[in-house]
Coordinates of C-alpha atoms in Angstrom, one line a residue:
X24 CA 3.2 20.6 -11.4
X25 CA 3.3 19.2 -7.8
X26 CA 0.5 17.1 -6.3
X27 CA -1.2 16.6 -2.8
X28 CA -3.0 13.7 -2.6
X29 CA -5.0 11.7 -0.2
X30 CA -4.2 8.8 2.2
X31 CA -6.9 6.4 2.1
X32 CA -5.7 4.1 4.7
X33 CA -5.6 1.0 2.5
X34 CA -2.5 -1.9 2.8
X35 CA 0.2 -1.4 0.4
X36 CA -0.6 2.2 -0.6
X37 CA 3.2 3.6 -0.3
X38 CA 4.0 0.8 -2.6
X39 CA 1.1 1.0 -5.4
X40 CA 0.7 5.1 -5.4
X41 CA 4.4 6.5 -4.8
X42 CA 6.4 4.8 -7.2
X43 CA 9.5 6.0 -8.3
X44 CA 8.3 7.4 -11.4
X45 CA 5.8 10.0 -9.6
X46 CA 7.3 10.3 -6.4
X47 CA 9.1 13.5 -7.3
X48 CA 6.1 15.1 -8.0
X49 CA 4.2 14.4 -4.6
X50 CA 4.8 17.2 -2.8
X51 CA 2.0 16.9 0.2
X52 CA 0.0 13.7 1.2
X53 CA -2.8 14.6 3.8
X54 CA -4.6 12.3 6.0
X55 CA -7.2 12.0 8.4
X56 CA -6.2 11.2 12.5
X57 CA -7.9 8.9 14.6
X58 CA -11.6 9.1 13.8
X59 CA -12.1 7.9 17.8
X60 CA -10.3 11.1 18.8
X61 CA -10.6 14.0 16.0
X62 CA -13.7 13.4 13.4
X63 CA -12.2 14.0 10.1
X64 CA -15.5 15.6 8.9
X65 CA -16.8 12.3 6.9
X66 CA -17.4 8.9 7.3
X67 CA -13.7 7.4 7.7
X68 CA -12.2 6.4 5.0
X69 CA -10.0 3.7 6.8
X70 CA -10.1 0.4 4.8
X71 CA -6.7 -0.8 5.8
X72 CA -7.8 -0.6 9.7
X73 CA -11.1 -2.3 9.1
X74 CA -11.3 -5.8 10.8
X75 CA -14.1 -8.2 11.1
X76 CA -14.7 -10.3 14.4
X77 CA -18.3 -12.1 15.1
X78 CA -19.6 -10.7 12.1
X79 CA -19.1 -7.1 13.4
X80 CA -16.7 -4.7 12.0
X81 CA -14.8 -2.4 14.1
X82 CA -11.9 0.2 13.3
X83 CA -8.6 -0.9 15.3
X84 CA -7.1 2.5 15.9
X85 CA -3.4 1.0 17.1
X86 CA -3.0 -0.6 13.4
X87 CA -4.4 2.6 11.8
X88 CA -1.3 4.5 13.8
X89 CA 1.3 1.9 13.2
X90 CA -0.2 2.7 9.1
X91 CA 0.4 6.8 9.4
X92 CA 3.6 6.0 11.6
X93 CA 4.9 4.3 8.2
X94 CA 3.8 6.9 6.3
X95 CA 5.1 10.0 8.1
X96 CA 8.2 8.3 8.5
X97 CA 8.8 8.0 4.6
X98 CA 7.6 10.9 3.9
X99 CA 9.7 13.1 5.8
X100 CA 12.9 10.7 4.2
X101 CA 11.4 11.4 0.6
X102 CA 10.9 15.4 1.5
X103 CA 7.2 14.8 1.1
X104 CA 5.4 16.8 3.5
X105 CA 2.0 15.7 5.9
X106 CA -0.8 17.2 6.5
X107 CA -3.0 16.2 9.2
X108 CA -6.7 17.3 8.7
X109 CA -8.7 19.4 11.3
X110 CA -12.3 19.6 9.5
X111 CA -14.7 20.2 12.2
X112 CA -16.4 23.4 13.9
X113 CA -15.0 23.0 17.1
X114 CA -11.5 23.8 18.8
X115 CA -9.2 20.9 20.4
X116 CA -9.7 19.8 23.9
X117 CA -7.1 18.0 26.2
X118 CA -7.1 14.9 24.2
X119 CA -7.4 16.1 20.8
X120 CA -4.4 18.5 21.5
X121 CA -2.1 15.6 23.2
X122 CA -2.7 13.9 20.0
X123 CA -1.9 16.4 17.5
X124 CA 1.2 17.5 19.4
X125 CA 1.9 13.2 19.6
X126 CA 1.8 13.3 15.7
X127 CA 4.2 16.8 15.2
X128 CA 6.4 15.0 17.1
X129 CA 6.2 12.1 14.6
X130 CA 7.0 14.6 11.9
X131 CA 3.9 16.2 10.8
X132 CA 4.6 19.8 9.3
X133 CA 1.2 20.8 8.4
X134 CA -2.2 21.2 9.4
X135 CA -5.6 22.1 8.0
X136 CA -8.1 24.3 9.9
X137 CA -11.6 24.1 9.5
X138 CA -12.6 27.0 11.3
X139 CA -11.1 30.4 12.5
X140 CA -11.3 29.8 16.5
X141 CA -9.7 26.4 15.5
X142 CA -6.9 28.4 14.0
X143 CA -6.5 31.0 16.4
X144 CA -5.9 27.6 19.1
X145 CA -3.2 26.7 16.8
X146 CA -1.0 29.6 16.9
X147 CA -1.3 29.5 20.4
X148 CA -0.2 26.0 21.4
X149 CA 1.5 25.2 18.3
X150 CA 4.9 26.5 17.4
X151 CA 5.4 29.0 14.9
X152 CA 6.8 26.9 11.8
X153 CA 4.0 24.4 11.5
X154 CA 2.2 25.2 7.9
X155 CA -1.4 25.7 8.4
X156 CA -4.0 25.9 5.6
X157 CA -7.3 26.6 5.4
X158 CA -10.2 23.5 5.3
X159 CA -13.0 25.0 2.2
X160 CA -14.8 24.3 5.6
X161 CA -13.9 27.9 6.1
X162 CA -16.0 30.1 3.9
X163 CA -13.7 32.2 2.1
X164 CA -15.1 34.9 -0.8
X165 CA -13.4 38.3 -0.9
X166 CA -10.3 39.8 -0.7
X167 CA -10.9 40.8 2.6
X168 CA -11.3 37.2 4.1
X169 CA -8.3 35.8 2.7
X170 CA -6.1 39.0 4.0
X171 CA -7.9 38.0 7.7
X172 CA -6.5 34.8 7.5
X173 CA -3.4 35.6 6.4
X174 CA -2.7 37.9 9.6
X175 CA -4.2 35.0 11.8
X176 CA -1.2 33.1 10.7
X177 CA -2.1 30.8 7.2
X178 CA 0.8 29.8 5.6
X179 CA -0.9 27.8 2.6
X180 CA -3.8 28.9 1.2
X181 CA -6.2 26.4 -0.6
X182 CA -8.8 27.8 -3.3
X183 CA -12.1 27.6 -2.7
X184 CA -13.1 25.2 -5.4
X185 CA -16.5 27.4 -6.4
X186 CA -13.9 30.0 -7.9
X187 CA -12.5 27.3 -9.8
X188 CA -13.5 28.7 -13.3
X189 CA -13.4 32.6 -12.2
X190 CA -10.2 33.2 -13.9
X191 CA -11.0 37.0 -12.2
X192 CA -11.1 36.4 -8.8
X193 CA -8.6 33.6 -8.9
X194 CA -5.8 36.3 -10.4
X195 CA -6.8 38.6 -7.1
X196 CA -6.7 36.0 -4.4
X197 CA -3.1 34.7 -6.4
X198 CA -1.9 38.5 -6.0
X199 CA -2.6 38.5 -2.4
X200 CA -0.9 35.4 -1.3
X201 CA 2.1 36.2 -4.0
X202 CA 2.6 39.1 -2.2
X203 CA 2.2 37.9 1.3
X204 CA 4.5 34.8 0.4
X205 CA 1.6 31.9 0.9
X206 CA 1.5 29.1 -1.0
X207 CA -1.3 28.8 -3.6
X208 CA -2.9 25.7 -3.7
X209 CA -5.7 24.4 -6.3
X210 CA -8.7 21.5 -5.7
X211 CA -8.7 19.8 -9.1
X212 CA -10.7 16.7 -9.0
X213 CA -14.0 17.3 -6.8
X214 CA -17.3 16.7 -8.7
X215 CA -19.2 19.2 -5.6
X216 CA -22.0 22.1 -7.6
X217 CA -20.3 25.4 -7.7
X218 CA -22.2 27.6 -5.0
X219 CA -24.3 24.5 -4.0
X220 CA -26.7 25.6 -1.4
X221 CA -26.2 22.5 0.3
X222 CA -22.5 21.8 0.7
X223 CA -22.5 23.4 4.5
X224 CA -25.3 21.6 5.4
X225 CA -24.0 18.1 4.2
X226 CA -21.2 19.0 6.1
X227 CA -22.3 19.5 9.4
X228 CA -24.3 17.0 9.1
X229 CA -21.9 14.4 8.4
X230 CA -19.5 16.3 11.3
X231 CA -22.4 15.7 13.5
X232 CA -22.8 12.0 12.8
X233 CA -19.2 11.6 13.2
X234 CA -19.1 12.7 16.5
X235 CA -22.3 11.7 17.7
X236 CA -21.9 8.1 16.9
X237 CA -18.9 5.3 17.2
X238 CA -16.9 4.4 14.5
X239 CA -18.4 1.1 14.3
X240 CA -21.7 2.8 13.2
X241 CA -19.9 4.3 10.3
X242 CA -18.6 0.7 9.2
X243 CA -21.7 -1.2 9.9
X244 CA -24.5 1.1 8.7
X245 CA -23.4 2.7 5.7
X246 CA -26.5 3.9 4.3
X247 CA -27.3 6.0 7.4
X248 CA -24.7 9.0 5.8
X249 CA -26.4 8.2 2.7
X250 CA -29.4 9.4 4.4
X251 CA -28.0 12.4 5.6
X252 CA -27.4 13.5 2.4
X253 CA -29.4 12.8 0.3
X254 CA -30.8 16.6 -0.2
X255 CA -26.9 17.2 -1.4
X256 CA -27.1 14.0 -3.2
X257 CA -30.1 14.8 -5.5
X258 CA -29.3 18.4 -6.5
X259 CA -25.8 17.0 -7.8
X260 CA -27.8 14.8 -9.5
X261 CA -29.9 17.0 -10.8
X262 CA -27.2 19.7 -12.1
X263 CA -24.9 17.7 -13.5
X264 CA -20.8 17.6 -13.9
X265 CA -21.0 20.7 -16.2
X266 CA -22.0 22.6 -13.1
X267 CA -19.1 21.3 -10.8
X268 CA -16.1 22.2 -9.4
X269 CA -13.9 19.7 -11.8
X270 CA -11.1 20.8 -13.2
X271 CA -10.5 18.3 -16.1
X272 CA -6.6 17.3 -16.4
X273 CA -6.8 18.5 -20.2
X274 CA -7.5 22.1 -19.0
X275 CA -5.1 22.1 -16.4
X276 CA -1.9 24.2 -18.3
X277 CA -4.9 27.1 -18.1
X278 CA -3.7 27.5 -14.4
X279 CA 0.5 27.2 -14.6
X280 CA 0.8 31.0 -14.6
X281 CA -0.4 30.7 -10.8
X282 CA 2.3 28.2 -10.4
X283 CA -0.1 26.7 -8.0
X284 CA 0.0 23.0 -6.7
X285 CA -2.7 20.9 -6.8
X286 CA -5.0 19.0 -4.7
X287 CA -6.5 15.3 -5.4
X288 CA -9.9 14.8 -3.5
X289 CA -10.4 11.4 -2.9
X290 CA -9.9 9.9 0.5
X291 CA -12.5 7.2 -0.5
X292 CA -10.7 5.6 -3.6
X293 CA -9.0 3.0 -3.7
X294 CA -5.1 3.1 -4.3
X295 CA -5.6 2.3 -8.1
X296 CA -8.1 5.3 -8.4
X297 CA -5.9 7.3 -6.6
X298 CA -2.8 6.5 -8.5
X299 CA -5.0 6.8 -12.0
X300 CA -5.9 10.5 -11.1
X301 CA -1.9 11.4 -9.8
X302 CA -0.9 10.6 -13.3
X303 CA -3.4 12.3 -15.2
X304 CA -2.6 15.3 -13.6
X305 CA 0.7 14.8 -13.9
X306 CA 0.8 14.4 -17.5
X307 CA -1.8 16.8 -18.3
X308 CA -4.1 14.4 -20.4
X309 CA -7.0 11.3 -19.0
X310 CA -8.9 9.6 -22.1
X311 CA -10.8 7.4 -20.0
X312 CA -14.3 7.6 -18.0
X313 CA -14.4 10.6 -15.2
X314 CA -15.8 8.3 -13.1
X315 CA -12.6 7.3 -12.0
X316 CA -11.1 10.3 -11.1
X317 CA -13.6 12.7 -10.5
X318 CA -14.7 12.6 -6.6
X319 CA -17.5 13.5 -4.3
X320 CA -19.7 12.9 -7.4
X321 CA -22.7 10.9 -7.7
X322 CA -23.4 9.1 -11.1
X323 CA -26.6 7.6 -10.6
X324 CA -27.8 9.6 -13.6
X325 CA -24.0 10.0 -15.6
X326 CA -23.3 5.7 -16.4
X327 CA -21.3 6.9 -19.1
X328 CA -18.5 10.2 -19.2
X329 CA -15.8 9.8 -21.8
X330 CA -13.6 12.6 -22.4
X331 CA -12.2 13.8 -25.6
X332 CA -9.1 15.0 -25.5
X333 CA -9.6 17.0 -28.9
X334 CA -12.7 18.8 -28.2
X335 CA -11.8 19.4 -24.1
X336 CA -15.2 18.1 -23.7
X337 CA -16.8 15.1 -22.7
X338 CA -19.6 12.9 -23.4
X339 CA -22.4 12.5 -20.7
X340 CA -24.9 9.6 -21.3
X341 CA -24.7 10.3 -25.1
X342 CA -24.6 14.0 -25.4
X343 CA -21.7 15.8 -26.4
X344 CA -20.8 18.5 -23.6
X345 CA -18.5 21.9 -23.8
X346 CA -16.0 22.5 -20.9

């Protein structure tokens, strides 16, 4: 199968992720844009761009585009396609547009909408063969909403991961975008509650924060998303990872019939954590503890999760657990 995965920003992450035994199967790698200019949706995840002067740190957006500069540029040599991330509620104004237009021109071929005015915006200014794929920012649950995004111009569309084990409504939205030629993409790795009540919330929340505050705020007081969402936070706690949205890289051949390609969450790890999770799901098999692949998860209650590749189950804190 073929993998999109995350840009985290960090040094040396075109040298310690694509290496030439997994590079073929890369097909996307999608990315946040300047946090100062678009809001990603989350606290950045911008290690690499991170420096420290008088004990304050601050995000240094002309190293952070010399970073995506290098990426776009090997990517489009390697045939690996961009995706530049759109997750907010609003539409682009003058600056926001000059900027996205500044990175097509760099080579980016795809972008992800996080809401339908957003996308309608898109096919206006933007010409015809740029990809654009739906954010789970847009709420997507019948038939019907997939066909309407389909005729407002969608070109990939992603799962929503709550239908990640409906094996039912997965075969109907496949159907539709098999028949519409769109490509059918699958979130494997995120640890979010199926249905959680709270997953638009904590996401307008952190939206807000991001563009209600500097970047420097994000860097500096950490604990102030934490905050925010901490409602989210204790019912993920509270359910558990049997109630998630993780697809476990052991159960993954259960979705090759949708020849889909899949999606690795994790903008916050690190390029180890997100070269571990490329290669489980590219082999189809991970032994080790979920912790390290499994994102948007918090394991204040889990220390322990250690798969068993015989049983497609793991072990949570000492009890044995069915997937």
């Amino acid at each position: 199968m073929q993998v999109s995965i995350p840009y985290n920003g960090e040094d040396h992450f075109l040298q310690e992720v694509l290496r030439p035994d997994v590079i073929g199967h890369v097909k996307e790698i999608y990315f946040a844009g300047d946090p100062a200019i678009l809001p990603s949706g989350r606290r950045p995840k911008i290690k690499g761009s991170v420096r420290k002067k008088n004990g304050h740190y601050y995000f240094d957006r002309h190293i952070y585009h010399r970073q995506l500069r290098e990426l776009i540029g090997f990517s489009s040599v390697n045939s690996i396609s961009t995706n530049l991330l759109l997750n907010f509620s609003g539409i682009l104004g003058k600056d926001g547009l000059r900027y996205v237009f500044r990175l097509l021109d760099m080579g980016v071929d795809t972008l992800t909408v996080g809401n339908i005015p957003l996308l309608e915006q898109l096919r206006k200014y933007f010409p015809k063969d740029i990809k654009i794929q739906n954010s789970v920012y847009i709420r997507i649950r019948t038939k019907e909403d997939l066909k309407l995004l389909i005729r407002m111009g969608i070109s990939i569309f992603l799962l929503p991961p709550d239908f990640n084990d409906d094996f039912v409504k997965i075969y109907e939205f496949w159907s539709i975008t098999k028949q519409n030629n769109i490509t059918f993409k699958i979130m494997v790795n995120e640890g979010c509650i199926r249905f959680c009540p709270y997953r638009r919330s904590d996401q307008l929340a952190s939206e807000s924060y991001t563009i209600s505050s500097t970047i420097e705020d994000f860097i500096n007081n950490p604990l102030e998303m934490r905050t925010l969402t901490q409602p989210c936070r204790s019912y993920m706690n509270k359910n558990g990872i049997r109630k998630s949205n993780f697809i476990h890289p052991g159960n993954i051949s259960r979705y090759t019939s949708f020849d889909p390609y899949l999606k690795i969450v994790g903008r916050e790890f690190d390029n180890k954590k997100i070269s571990k999770c490329l290669r489980a799901y590219m082999s189809g098999k991970y032994d080790g503890d979920l912790r390290e692949i499994v994102a948007n998860f918090k394991h204040s209650v889990f220390p322990v999760m250690e798969y068993n590749s015989d049983l497609i189950s793991f072990r949570v804190s000492g009890n044995e657990v069915q997937l």
